[in-house]
Amino acid sequence: MSNKSSFEQLMSHDRRLQVFNDTVPAGIMVLRVDDGSVVFTNRYFNDKLGHDGGEILGANWADFFADADDRQKLMVEFVEKKVVRGREIQLKRPDGEIIWSLVSMSEIPIEEESLLLFAFTDITPWKHTEAALISAKEKADLASRGKSEFLANMSHDLRTPLSAIIGFSDVMKGEVFGPLGDPKYLEYVNDINASGIHLLALINDILDLSKIEAGKSELHEENVDVSRILKSSLSLIKARAETGGVAIEIDAASDLPAIYADERKLKQILINLLSNAVKFTADGGTVFIRIWCHPEDGYVFQVADTGIGIALHDIPKALAPFSQIDSDINRKFEGTGLGLSLTKSLVELHGGSLNLQSEVDVGTTVTVRFPAERIITTPG
């Protein structure tokens, strides 16, 4: 350049400005607005982009962009707003290496010159870390999906032998083909049968949740008689409640409308909630089930108990898969900790929501809401 700009003259005569621009931890480039020619760069800029300061002066700023679209977008934003703040772009070194940069731009009013200040910081290490984290998450998601799909596809292979064990032990329990002989044999068969039923229930929970996670769980929806489903669900937990000395109180109209849902999954939801309530309610306690529907509320199923309750900080754990809250009563029962998590997933599969409120030594209330559009207001 034959004639130095006012800015260049200012920089060359003020040693303090030279020291500042050579120590500031950001790349600085000053260019003319009219032709994009570079009139100044600091040491950080030169070091990061692999240039000697002298060879850059007079060059066009377009030479430093890895993508011409980035430069165009910066200029469009600058023309519109007169300033650019915190834009991610890619700059390039002479050897082709890409430098991810966080860029700001503003005008420098010096006498009659129209100059532009271009400043950047190198965020390449952050971008590499971000890419590594995204890659790790994608791999973890892929592994999780693979696990869920594997378990979902193993449904038949896992359930079939257990069903055979349960079926044959049922026959032996009933001594269909004659007495077993030693009474110990009958005791053992009862244990085999009970263990098989328990294990099948656990496997069913795991497989059901895996199917939902793998996106393979489908709803077979129809108009479901809520009163009938409630009666059927209560019959399955009645014996357990009586054995544990737990009373069950029902607050539901006799003429409840039907609900459009998957009947098997709705029954599973109710059984899970009722079983959990009975399981964690001590002798002399009560389980309440309330059912109502309203256009504003939707179809609501609420199960409350006077059981041991859950501490506020433990509620997220109670709703998480494979988690069990550490308590004396919890350790009395086996399980995968999938009950509430699976129930929540089944409810959400219907477009509904599950809310859990609880207090230690007071009890727990679980409220399940299905969308109002699932209420069948007319017969048929």
mmCIF file of C-alpha atoms in Angstrom:
data_model
loop_
_atom_site.group_PDB
_atom_site.id
_atom_site.type_symbol
_atom_site.label_atom_id
_atom_site.label_comp_id
_atom_site.label_asym_id
_atom_site.label_seq_id
_atom_site.Cartn_x
_atom_site.Cartn_y
_atom_site.Cartn_z
ATOM 1 C CA MET A 1 0.000 0.000 0.000
ATOM 2 C CA SER A 2 1.404 3.367 -0.972
ATOM 3 C CA ASN A 3 -0.502 5.479 1.530
ATOM 4 C CA LYS A 4 -1.152 4.504 5.119
ATOM 5 C CA SER A 5 -4.638 4.989 6.485
ATOM 6 C CA SER A 6 -5.278 7.144 9.517
ATOM 7 C CA PHE A 7 -5.820 3.966 11.529
ATOM 8 C CA GLU A 8 -2.440 2.531 10.495
ATOM 9 C CA GLN A 9 -0.733 5.779 11.394
ATOM 10 C CA LEU A 10 -2.452 5.813 14.781
ATOM 11 C CA MET A 11 -1.355 2.240 15.502
ATOM 12 C CA SER A 12 2.238 2.831 14.452
ATOM 13 C CA HIS A 13 2.639 5.917 16.651
ATOM 14 C CA ASP A 14 0.946 4.670 19.827
ATOM 15 C CA ARG A 15 3.035 1.984 21.529
ATOM 16 C CA ARG A 16 0.316 1.288 24.110
ATOM 17 C CA LEU A 17 -2.140 0.338 21.394
ATOM 18 C CA GLN A 18 0.458 -1.931 19.789
ATOM 19 C CA VAL A 19 1.066 -3.737 23.106
ATOM 20 C CA PHE A 20 -2.664 -4.090 23.715
ATOM 21 C CA ASN A 21 -3.356 -5.514 20.272
ATOM 22 C CA ASP A 22 -0.478 -7.957 20.534
ATOM 23 C CA THR A 23 -1.573 -9.310 23.934
ATOM 24 C CA VAL A 24 -5.367 -9.315 23.708
ATOM 25 C CA PRO A 25 -6.634 -12.966 23.540
ATOM 26 C CA ALA A 26 -8.683 -12.403 20.386
ATOM 27 C CA GLY A 27 -7.937 -12.087 16.702
ATOM 28 C CA ILE A 28 -8.394 -8.571 15.353
ATOM 29 C CA MET A 29 -8.529 -7.547 11.702
ATOM 30 C CA VAL A 30 -9.352 -4.058 10.443
ATOM 31 C CA LEU A 31 -10.488 -3.672 6.827
ATOM 32 C CA ARG A 32 -11.819 -1.046 4.491
ATOM 33 C CA VAL A 33 -15.566 -1.301 3.973
ATOM 34 C CA ASP A 34 -15.441 -0.214 0.314
ATOM 35 C CA ASP A 35 -13.101 -2.914 -1.023
ATOM 36 C CA GLY A 36 -12.549 -5.369 1.877
ATOM 37 C CA SER A 37 -8.779 -4.809 1.941
ATOM 38 C CA VAL A 38 -6.960 -5.495 5.214
ATOM 39 C CA VAL A 39 -5.243 -2.551 6.904
ATOM 40 C CA PHE A 40 -4.348 -4.141 10.248
ATOM 41 C CA THR A 41 -4.118 -7.491 12.052
ATOM 42 C CA ASN A 42 -2.860 -8.297 15.540
ATOM 43 C CA ARG A 43 -0.558 -11.096 16.671
ATOM 44 C CA TYR A 44 -3.373 -13.478 17.741
ATOM 45 C CA PHE A 45 -4.920 -13.198 14.283
ATOM 46 C CA ASN A 46 -1.620 -13.859 12.529
ATOM 47 C CA ASP A 47 -0.706 -16.784 14.787
ATOM 48 C CA LYS A 48 -4.067 -18.490 14.525
ATOM 49 C CA LEU A 49 -4.323 -18.141 10.764
ATOM 50 C CA GLY A 50 -0.655 -18.963 10.133
ATOM 51 C CA HIS A 51 0.395 -15.729 8.478
ATOM 52 C CA ASP A 52 3.120 -13.179 8.842
ATOM 53 C CA GLY A 53 1.514 -9.828 9.619
ATOM 54 C CA GLY A 54 3.169 -8.057 6.687
ATOM 55 C CA GLU A 55 1.891 -10.437 4.037
ATOM 56 C CA ILE A 56 -1.718 -9.978 5.123
ATOM 57 C CA LEU A 57 -1.843 -6.204 4.742
ATOM 58 C CA GLY A 58 -3.538 -5.259 1.516
ATOM 59 C CA ALA A 59 -5.077 -8.735 1.080
ATOM 60 C CA ASN A 60 -8.813 -9.144 0.738
ATOM 61 C CA TRP A 61 -10.612 -10.413 3.802
ATOM 62 C CA ALA A 62 -12.479 -12.937 1.641
ATOM 63 C CA ASP A 63 -9.238 -14.943 1.456
ATOM 64 C CA PHE A 64 -9.597 -15.998 5.112
ATOM 65 C CA PHE A 65 -13.069 -17.559 4.882
ATOM 66 C CA ALA A 66 -13.500 -21.302 4.452
ATOM 67 C CA ASP A 67 -17.053 -20.732 3.176
ATOM 68 C CA ALA A 68 -18.037 -17.737 1.042
ATOM 69 C CA ASP A 69 -21.612 -18.023 2.368
ATOM 70 C CA ASP A 70 -20.363 -17.196 5.876
ATOM 71 C CA ARG A 71 -18.865 -13.928 4.635
ATOM 72 C CA GLN A 72 -22.014 -13.053 2.707
ATOM 73 C CA LYS A 73 -24.243 -13.710 5.745
ATOM 74 C CA LEU A 74 -21.994 -11.606 7.977
ATOM 75 C CA MET A 75 -22.177 -8.658 5.591
ATOM 76 C CA VAL A 76 -25.955 -8.945 5.230
ATOM 77 C CA GLU A 77 -26.359 -8.908 9.012
ATOM 78 C CA PHE A 78 -23.903 -6.044 9.388
ATOM 79 C CA VAL A 79 -25.701 -3.932 6.766
ATOM 80 C CA GLU A 80 -29.046 -4.592 8.469
ATOM 81 C CA LYS A 81 -27.969 -4.140 12.112
ATOM 82 C CA LYS A 82 -24.682 -2.195 11.854
ATOM 83 C CA VAL A 83 -23.153 -4.749 14.189
ATOM 84 C CA VAL A 84 -22.562 -8.519 14.406
ATOM 85 C CA ARG A 85 -22.220 -10.369 17.730
ATOM 86 C CA GLY A 86 -21.180 -13.955 18.431
ATOM 87 C CA ARG A 87 -21.563 -15.668 15.052
ATOM 88 C CA GLU A 88 -19.925 -19.054 14.455
ATOM 89 C CA ILE A 89 -17.985 -19.248 11.173
ATOM 90 C CA GLN A 90 -15.078 -21.205 9.710
ATOM 91 C CA LEU A 91 -11.811 -19.458 8.886
ATOM 92 C CA LYS A 92 -8.958 -21.165 7.033
ATOM 93 C CA ARG A 93 -5.194 -21.226 7.231
ATOM 94 C CA PRO A 94 -2.933 -21.325 4.146
ATOM 95 C CA ASP A 95 -2.398 -25.079 4.734
ATOM 96 C CA GLY A 96 -6.152 -25.668 4.518
ATOM 97 C CA GLU A 97 -6.709 -26.251 8.247
ATOM 98 C CA ILE A 98 -10.113 -25.029 9.418
ATOM 99 C CA ILE A 99 -10.411 -22.744 12.452
ATOM 100 C CA TRP A 100 -13.853 -22.620 14.043
ATOM 101 C CA SER A 101 -14.341 -19.039 15.172
ATOM 102 C CA LEU A 102 -16.770 -16.942 17.183
ATOM 103 C CA VAL A 103 -16.947 -13.626 15.341
ATOM 104 C CA SER A 104 -18.056 -10.060 16.064
ATOM 105 C CA MET A 105 -18.022 -7.063 13.699
ATOM 106 C CA SER A 106 -18.515 -3.336 14.161
ATOM 107 C CA GLU A 107 -17.678 -0.086 12.400
ATOM 108 C CA ILE A 108 -14.680 2.074 13.424
ATOM 109 C CA PRO A 109 -15.410 5.788 12.977
ATOM 110 C CA ILE A 110 -12.008 7.395 12.259
ATOM 111 C CA GLU A 111 -12.103 10.752 10.480
ATOM 112 C CA GLU A 112 -13.551 10.217 7.019
ATOM 113 C CA GLU A 113 -12.436 6.606 6.634
ATOM 114 C CA SER A 114 -14.958 3.784 6.651
ATOM 115 C CA LEU A 115 -13.298 0.910 8.483
ATOM 116 C CA LEU A 116 -14.647 -2.346 9.871
ATOM 117 C CA LEU A 117 -13.385 -4.138 12.986
ATOM 118 C CA PHE A 118 -13.492 -7.937 12.637
ATOM 119 C CA ALA A 119 -12.721 -9.804 15.881
ATOM 120 C CA PHE A 120 -12.729 -13.547 16.565
ATOM 121 C CA THR A 121 -11.819 -16.161 19.158
ATOM 122 C CA ASP A 122 -10.769 -19.695 18.296
ATOM 123 C CA ILE A 123 -13.443 -22.182 19.436
ATOM 124 C CA THR A 124 -12.028 -25.166 17.513
ATOM 125 C CA PRO A 125 -11.292 -27.194 20.702
ATOM 126 C CA TRP A 126 -14.880 -26.620 21.887
ATOM 127 C CA LYS A 127 -16.262 -27.749 18.532
ATOM 128 C CA HIS A 128 -14.129 -30.900 18.654
ATOM 129 C CA THR A 129 -15.400 -31.635 22.178
ATOM 130 C CA GLU A 130 -18.969 -30.948 21.073
ATOM 131 C CA ALA A 131 -18.579 -33.306 18.103
ATOM 132 C CA ALA A 132 -17.125 -36.010 20.367
ATOM 133 C CA LEU A 133 -20.029 -35.653 22.818
ATOM 134 C CA ILE A 134 -22.598 -35.804 20.003
ATOM 135 C CA SER A 135 -20.879 -38.883 18.580
ATOM 136 C CA ALA A 136 -20.820 -40.546 22.006
ATOM 137 C CA LYS A 137 -24.514 -39.762 22.531
ATOM 138 C CA GLU A 138 -25.409 -41.159 19.108
ATOM 139 C CA LYS A 139 -23.487 -44.352 19.866
ATOM 140 C CA ALA A 140 -25.175 -44.658 23.260
ATOM 141 C CA ASP A 141 -28.605 -44.075 21.684
ATOM 142 C CA LEU A 142 -27.826 -46.675 19.028
ATOM 143 C CA ALA A 143 -26.740 -49.180 21.674
ATOM 144 C CA SER A 144 -29.862 -48.466 23.723
ATOM 145 C CA ARG A 145 -32.105 -48.908 20.686
ATOM 146 C CA GLY A 146 -30.273 -52.112 19.832
ATOM 147 C CA LYS A 147 -30.855 -53.423 23.357
ATOM 148 C CA SER A 148 -34.518 -52.491 23.265
ATOM 149 C CA GLU A 149 -35.026 -54.055 19.835
ATOM 150 C CA PHE A 150 -33.203 -57.219 20.914
ATOM 151 C CA LEU A 151 -35.411 -57.634 23.982
ATOM 152 C CA ALA A 152 -38.540 -56.803 22.020
ATOM 153 C CA ASN A 153 -37.664 -59.447 19.444
ATOM 154 C CA MET A 154 -36.849 -61.996 22.180
ATOM 155 C CA SER A 155 -40.442 -61.865 23.462
ATOM 156 C CA HIS A 156 -41.506 -65.249 22.117
ATOM 157 C CA ASP A 157 -38.242 -67.040 22.989
ATOM 158 C CA LEU A 158 -38.358 -65.873 26.606
ATOM 159 C CA ARG A 159 -42.049 -66.366 27.305
ATOM 160 C CA THR A 160 -42.546 -69.781 25.684
ATOM 161 C CA PRO A 161 -40.358 -71.917 28.016
ATOM 162 C CA LEU A 162 -41.688 -70.102 31.093
ATOM 163 C CA SER A 163 -45.257 -70.694 29.974
ATOM 164 C CA ALA A 164 -44.452 -74.390 29.640
ATOM 165 C CA ILE A 165 -42.947 -74.501 33.144
ATOM 166 C CA ILE A 166 -45.994 -72.780 34.607
ATOM 167 C CA GLY A 167 -48.407 -74.960 32.645
ATOM 168 C CA PHE A 168 -46.807 -78.280 33.588
ATOM 169 C CA SER A 169 -46.417 -77.242 37.228
ATOM 170 C CA ASP A 170 -50.122 -76.315 37.254
ATOM 171 C CA VAL A 171 -50.934 -79.843 36.098
ATOM 172 C CA MET A 172 -48.688 -81.324 38.794
ATOM 173 C CA LYS A 173 -50.152 -79.042 41.486
ATOM 174 C CA GLY A 174 -53.596 -80.330 40.646
ATOM 175 C CA GLU A 175 -52.281 -83.908 40.596
ATOM 176 C CA VAL A 176 -54.295 -84.397 37.420
ATOM 177 C CA PHE A 177 -52.683 -87.772 36.652
ATOM 178 C CA GLY A 178 -52.576 -89.014 40.230
ATOM 179 C CA PRO A 179 -50.811 -88.189 43.496
ATOM 180 C CA LEU A 180 -47.181 -87.070 43.446
ATOM 181 C CA GLY A 181 -46.189 -89.255 46.341
ATOM 182 C CA ASP A 182 -44.104 -87.544 48.992
ATOM 183 C CA PRO A 183 -45.793 -84.296 50.190
ATOM 184 C CA LYS A 184 -42.452 -82.527 49.643
ATOM 185 C CA TYR A 185 -42.916 -82.947 45.904
ATOM 186 C CA LEU A 186 -46.150 -80.973 46.010
ATOM 187 C CA GLU A 187 -44.429 -78.264 48.056
ATOM 188 C CA TYR A 188 -41.642 -78.052 45.483
ATOM 189 C CA VAL A 189 -44.105 -77.915 42.581
ATOM 190 C CA ASN A 190 -45.942 -75.061 44.268
ATOM 191 C CA ASP A 191 -42.635 -73.206 44.620
ATOM 192 C CA ILE A 192 -41.779 -73.851 40.967
ATOM 193 C CA ASN A 193 -45.192 -72.614 39.877
ATOM 194 C CA ALA A 194 -45.071 -69.467 42.023
ATOM 195 C CA SER A 195 -41.512 -68.672 40.919
ATOM 196 C CA GLY A 196 -42.429 -69.202 37.270
ATOM 197 C CA ILE A 197 -45.418 -66.879 37.506
ATOM 198 C CA HIS A 198 -43.313 -64.230 39.264
ATOM 199 C CA LEU A 199 -40.495 -64.492 36.720
ATOM 200 C CA LEU A 200 -42.936 -64.303 33.809
ATOM 201 C CA ALA A 201 -44.445 -61.128 35.281
ATOM 202 C CA LEU A 202 -40.980 -59.542 35.512
ATOM 203 C CA ILE A 203 -40.071 -60.582 31.973
ATOM 204 C CA ASN A 204 -43.368 -59.248 30.668
ATOM 205 C CA ASP A 205 -42.679 -55.862 32.257
ATOM 206 C CA ILE A 206 -39.155 -55.717 30.801
ATOM 207 C CA LEU A 207 -40.328 -56.763 27.345
ATOM 208 C CA ASP A 208 -43.264 -54.345 27.360
ATOM 209 C CA LEU A 209 -41.034 -51.411 28.288
ATOM 210 C CA SER A 210 -38.427 -52.481 25.711
ATOM 211 C CA LYS A 211 -41.082 -52.589 22.998
ATOM 212 C CA ILE A 212 -42.164 -49.050 23.871
ATOM 213 C CA GLU A 213 -38.550 -47.808 23.862
ATOM 214 C CA ALA A 214 -37.920 -49.518 20.516
ATOM 215 C CA GLY A 215 -41.079 -47.948 19.049
ATOM 216 C CA LYS A 216 -42.595 -51.377 18.441
ATOM 217 C CA SER A 217 -45.504 -51.156 20.859
ATOM 218 C CA GLU A 218 -48.765 -50.541 19.017
ATOM 219 C CA LEU A 219 -52.147 -49.582 20.386
ATOM 220 C CA HIS A 220 -55.100 -51.796 19.483
ATOM 221 C CA GLU A 221 -57.768 -49.261 20.304
ATOM 222 C CA GLU A 222 -61.458 -49.836 20.762
ATOM 223 C CA ASN A 223 -64.343 -48.619 22.920
ATOM 224 C CA VAL A 224 -63.601 -50.067 26.349
ATOM 225 C CA ASP A 225 -66.162 -50.549 29.127
ATOM 226 C CA VAL A 226 -64.413 -48.870 32.080
ATOM 227 C CA SER A 227 -66.651 -50.415 34.741
ATOM 228 C CA ARG A 228 -65.916 -53.904 33.424
ATOM 229 C CA ILE A 229 -62.162 -53.278 33.292
ATOM 230 C CA LEU A 230 -62.221 -51.901 36.845
ATOM 231 C CA LYS A 231 -64.105 -54.947 38.127
ATOM 232 C CA SER A 232 -61.716 -57.306 36.349
ATOM 233 C CA SER A 233 -58.638 -55.485 37.694
ATOM 234 C CA LEU A 234 -59.953 -55.465 41.263
ATOM 235 C CA SER A 235 -60.622 -59.195 41.145
ATOM 236 C CA LEU A 236 -56.938 -59.823 40.457
ATOM 237 C CA ILE A 237 -55.644 -57.864 43.457
ATOM 238 C CA LYS A 238 -58.497 -58.596 45.876
ATOM 239 C CA ALA A 239 -56.884 -61.689 47.407
ATOM 240 C CA ARG A 240 -53.585 -59.904 47.958
ATOM 241 C CA ALA A 241 -55.349 -56.963 49.606
ATOM 242 C CA GLU A 242 -57.309 -59.281 51.931
ATOM 243 C CA THR A 243 -54.155 -61.200 52.865
ATOM 244 C CA GLY A 244 -52.396 -57.939 53.701
ATOM 245 C CA GLY A 245 -55.323 -56.524 55.658
ATOM 246 C CA VAL A 246 -55.765 -53.655 53.185
ATOM 247 C CA ALA A 247 -59.232 -52.245 52.513
ATOM 248 C CA ILE A 248 -60.202 -51.019 49.045
ATOM 249 C CA GLU A 249 -62.697 -48.178 48.590
ATOM 250 C CA ILE A 250 -64.148 -47.283 45.190
ATOM 251 C CA ASP A 251 -65.537 -43.918 44.108
ATOM 252 C CA ALA A 252 -66.780 -44.324 40.547
ATOM 253 C CA ALA A 253 -70.177 -43.814 38.914
ATOM 254 C CA SER A 254 -71.999 -46.958 37.801
ATOM 255 C CA ASP A 255 -72.720 -45.447 34.395
ATOM 256 C CA LEU A 256 -69.213 -44.355 33.409
ATOM 257 C CA PRO A 257 -68.897 -43.787 29.652
ATOM 258 C CA ALA A 258 -66.589 -45.966 27.592
ATOM 259 C CA ILE A 259 -63.047 -44.897 26.798
ATOM 260 C CA TYR A 260 -61.312 -45.284 23.442
ATOM 261 C CA ALA A 261 -58.130 -47.135 24.374
ATOM 262 C CA ASP A 262 -56.133 -50.332 24.168
ATOM 263 C CA GLU A 263 -58.070 -52.612 26.538
ATOM 264 C CA ARG A 264 -55.145 -54.835 27.532
ATOM 265 C CA LYS A 265 -52.859 -51.867 28.206
ATOM 266 C CA LEU A 266 -55.560 -49.989 30.146
ATOM 267 C CA LYS A 267 -56.072 -53.046 32.334
ATOM 268 C CA GLN A 268 -52.316 -53.297 32.820
ATOM 269 C CA ILE A 269 -52.222 -49.659 33.940
ATOM 270 C CA LEU A 270 -54.948 -50.194 36.527
ATOM 271 C CA ILE A 271 -53.482 -53.459 37.831
ATOM 272 C CA ASN A 272 -50.005 -51.899 38.155
ATOM 273 C CA LEU A 273 -51.342 -48.926 40.115
ATOM 274 C CA LEU A 274 -53.571 -51.023 42.379
ATOM 275 C CA SER A 275 -50.880 -53.661 42.992
ATOM 276 C CA ASN A 276 -48.346 -50.994 43.911
ATOM 277 C CA ALA A 277 -50.789 -49.304 46.297
ATOM 278 C CA VAL A 278 -51.664 -52.582 48.036
ATOM 279 C CA LYS A 279 -48.032 -53.691 48.114
ATOM 280 C CA PHE A 280 -46.828 -50.630 50.004
ATOM 281 C CA THR A 281 -49.777 -50.226 52.356
ATOM 282 C CA ALA A 282 -49.493 -51.871 55.743
ATOM 283 C CA ASP A 283 -52.129 -53.966 57.523
ATOM 284 C CA GLY A 284 -55.122 -51.796 58.423
ATOM 285 C CA GLY A 285 -54.485 -49.302 55.643
ATOM 286 C CA THR A 286 -56.749 -48.317 52.768
ATOM 287 C CA VAL A 287 -56.444 -48.011 48.993
ATOM 288 C CA PHE A 288 -58.836 -45.630 47.247
ATOM 289 C CA ILE A 289 -59.661 -45.714 43.560
ATOM 290 C CA ARG A 290 -61.544 -42.830 42.004
ATOM 291 C CA ILE A 291 -62.629 -42.554 38.379
ATOM 292 C CA TRP A 292 -64.345 -39.624 36.690
ATOM 293 C CA CYS A 293 -64.432 -37.876 33.352
ATOM 294 C CA HIS A 294 -65.140 -34.362 32.170
ATOM 295 C CA PRO A 295 -64.444 -32.474 28.931
ATOM 296 C CA GLU A 296 -62.019 -30.218 30.800
ATOM 297 C CA ASP A 297 -60.305 -32.903 32.888
ATOM 298 C CA GLY A 298 -60.322 -35.745 30.388
ATOM 299 C CA TYR A 299 -60.782 -39.323 31.624
ATOM 300 C CA VAL A 300 -59.175 -39.534 35.065
ATOM 301 C CA PHE A 301 -58.119 -42.629 37.014
ATOM 302 C CA GLN A 302 -56.763 -41.929 40.501
ATOM 303 C CA VAL A 303 -55.331 -44.470 42.928
ATOM 304 C CA ALA A 304 -54.454 -43.277 46.450
ATOM 305 C CA ASP A 305 -53.214 -45.175 49.476
ATOM 306 C CA THR A 306 -52.351 -44.670 53.138
ATOM 307 C CA GLY A 307 -49.048 -46.480 52.737
ATOM 308 C CA ILE A 308 -45.424 -45.703 53.478
ATOM 309 C CA GLY A 309 -45.233 -42.861 50.973
ATOM 310 C CA ILE A 310 -42.253 -41.525 49.025
ATOM 311 C CA ALA A 311 -39.958 -38.645 49.887
ATOM 312 C CA LEU A 312 -40.179 -35.715 47.457
ATOM 313 C CA HIS A 313 -36.579 -36.153 46.280
ATOM 314 C CA ASP A 314 -37.214 -39.866 45.593
ATOM 315 C CA ILE A 315 -40.210 -39.372 43.271
ATOM 316 C CA PRO A 316 -38.097 -39.024 40.068
ATOM 317 C CA LYS A 317 -36.316 -42.249 41.039
ATOM 318 C CA ALA A 318 -39.644 -44.009 41.576
ATOM 319 C CA LEU A 319 -40.689 -43.103 38.035
ATOM 320 C CA ALA A 320 -37.375 -44.123 36.448
ATOM 321 C CA PRO A 321 -36.899 -47.615 34.939
ATOM 322 C CA PHE A 322 -35.083 -50.238 37.028
ATOM 323 C CA SER A 323 -34.960 -47.973 40.099
ATOM 324 C CA GLN A 324 -36.097 -48.929 43.567
ATOM 325 C CA ILE A 325 -36.301 -46.664 46.576
ATOM 326 C CA ASP A 326 -34.357 -47.962 49.551
ATOM 327 C CA SER A 327 -36.765 -48.670 52.385
ATOM 328 C CA ASP A 328 -37.505 -51.473 54.821
ATOM 329 C CA ILE A 329 -40.845 -52.363 53.234
ATOM 330 C CA ASN A 330 -39.390 -52.216 49.710
ATOM 331 C CA ARG A 331 -36.817 -54.853 50.567
ATOM 332 C CA LYS A 332 -39.595 -57.283 51.546
ATOM 333 C CA PHE A 333 -40.676 -57.550 47.907
ATOM 334 C CA GLU A 334 -38.873 -58.570 44.764
ATOM 335 C CA GLY A 335 -39.270 -56.649 41.542
ATOM 336 C CA THR A 336 -37.583 -54.843 38.693
ATOM 337 C CA GLY A 337 -38.747 -51.393 39.753
ATOM 338 C CA LEU A 338 -40.532 -51.120 36.394
ATOM 339 C CA GLY A 339 -44.129 -50.811 37.610
ATOM 340 C CA LEU A 340 -44.541 -47.034 37.664
ATOM 341 C CA SER A 341 -42.141 -46.428 34.777
ATOM 342 C CA LEU A 342 -43.973 -48.904 32.557
ATOM 343 C CA THR A 343 -47.357 -47.506 33.620
ATOM 344 C CA LYS A 344 -46.214 -43.972 32.793
ATOM 345 C CA SER A 345 -45.014 -45.122 29.358
ATOM 346 C CA LEU A 346 -48.313 -46.909 28.641
ATOM 347 C CA VAL A 347 -50.293 -43.807 29.649
ATOM 348 C CA GLU A 348 -48.130 -41.547 27.469
ATOM 349 C CA LEU A 349 -48.554 -43.987 24.585
ATOM 350 C CA HIS A 350 -52.256 -43.046 24.783
ATOM 351 C CA GLY A 351 -51.393 -39.336 24.800
ATOM 352 C CA GLY A 352 -52.089 -39.089 28.528
ATOM 353 C CA SER A 353 -50.110 -38.065 31.592
ATOM 354 C CA LEU A 354 -49.231 -39.549 34.977
ATOM 355 C CA ASN A 355 -48.779 -37.438 38.092
ATOM 356 C CA LEU A 356 -47.450 -38.801 41.390
ATOM 357 C CA GLN A 357 -47.795 -37.004 44.700
ATOM 358 C CA SER A 358 -46.597 -38.544 47.940
ATOM 359 C CA GLU A 359 -45.578 -37.920 51.531
ATOM 360 C CA VAL A 360 -43.612 -40.255 53.756
ATOM 361 C CA ASP A 361 -45.804 -42.112 56.300
ATOM 362 C CA VAL A 362 -48.916 -40.431 54.873
ATOM 363 C CA GLY A 363 -49.454 -42.089 51.520
ATOM 364 C CA THR A 364 -49.238 -41.793 47.743
ATOM 365 C CA THR A 365 -51.668 -40.566 45.105
ATOM 366 C CA VAL A 366 -51.184 -41.391 41.441
ATOM 367 C CA THR A 367 -53.385 -39.554 38.945
ATOM 368 C CA VAL A 368 -53.637 -40.725 35.354
ATOM 369 C CA ARG A 369 -55.322 -38.469 32.810
ATOM 370 C CA PHE A 370 -56.349 -39.475 29.313
ATOM 371 C CA PRO A 371 -57.274 -36.817 26.719
ATOM 372 C CA ALA A 372 -60.919 -35.753 26.670
ATOM 373 C CA GLU A 373 -61.255 -36.890 23.051
ATOM 374 C CA ARG A 374 -60.965 -40.485 24.301
ATOM 375 C CA ILE A 375 -64.260 -40.173 26.191
ATOM 376 C CA ILE A 376 -66.990 -41.995 24.253
ATOM 377 C CA THR A 377 -70.088 -39.898 24.790
ATOM 378 C CA THR A 378 -72.422 -41.973 22.633
ATOM 379 C CA PRO A 379 -73.112 -45.735 22.761
ATOM 380 C CA GLY A 380 -71.574 -48.047 20.216
#
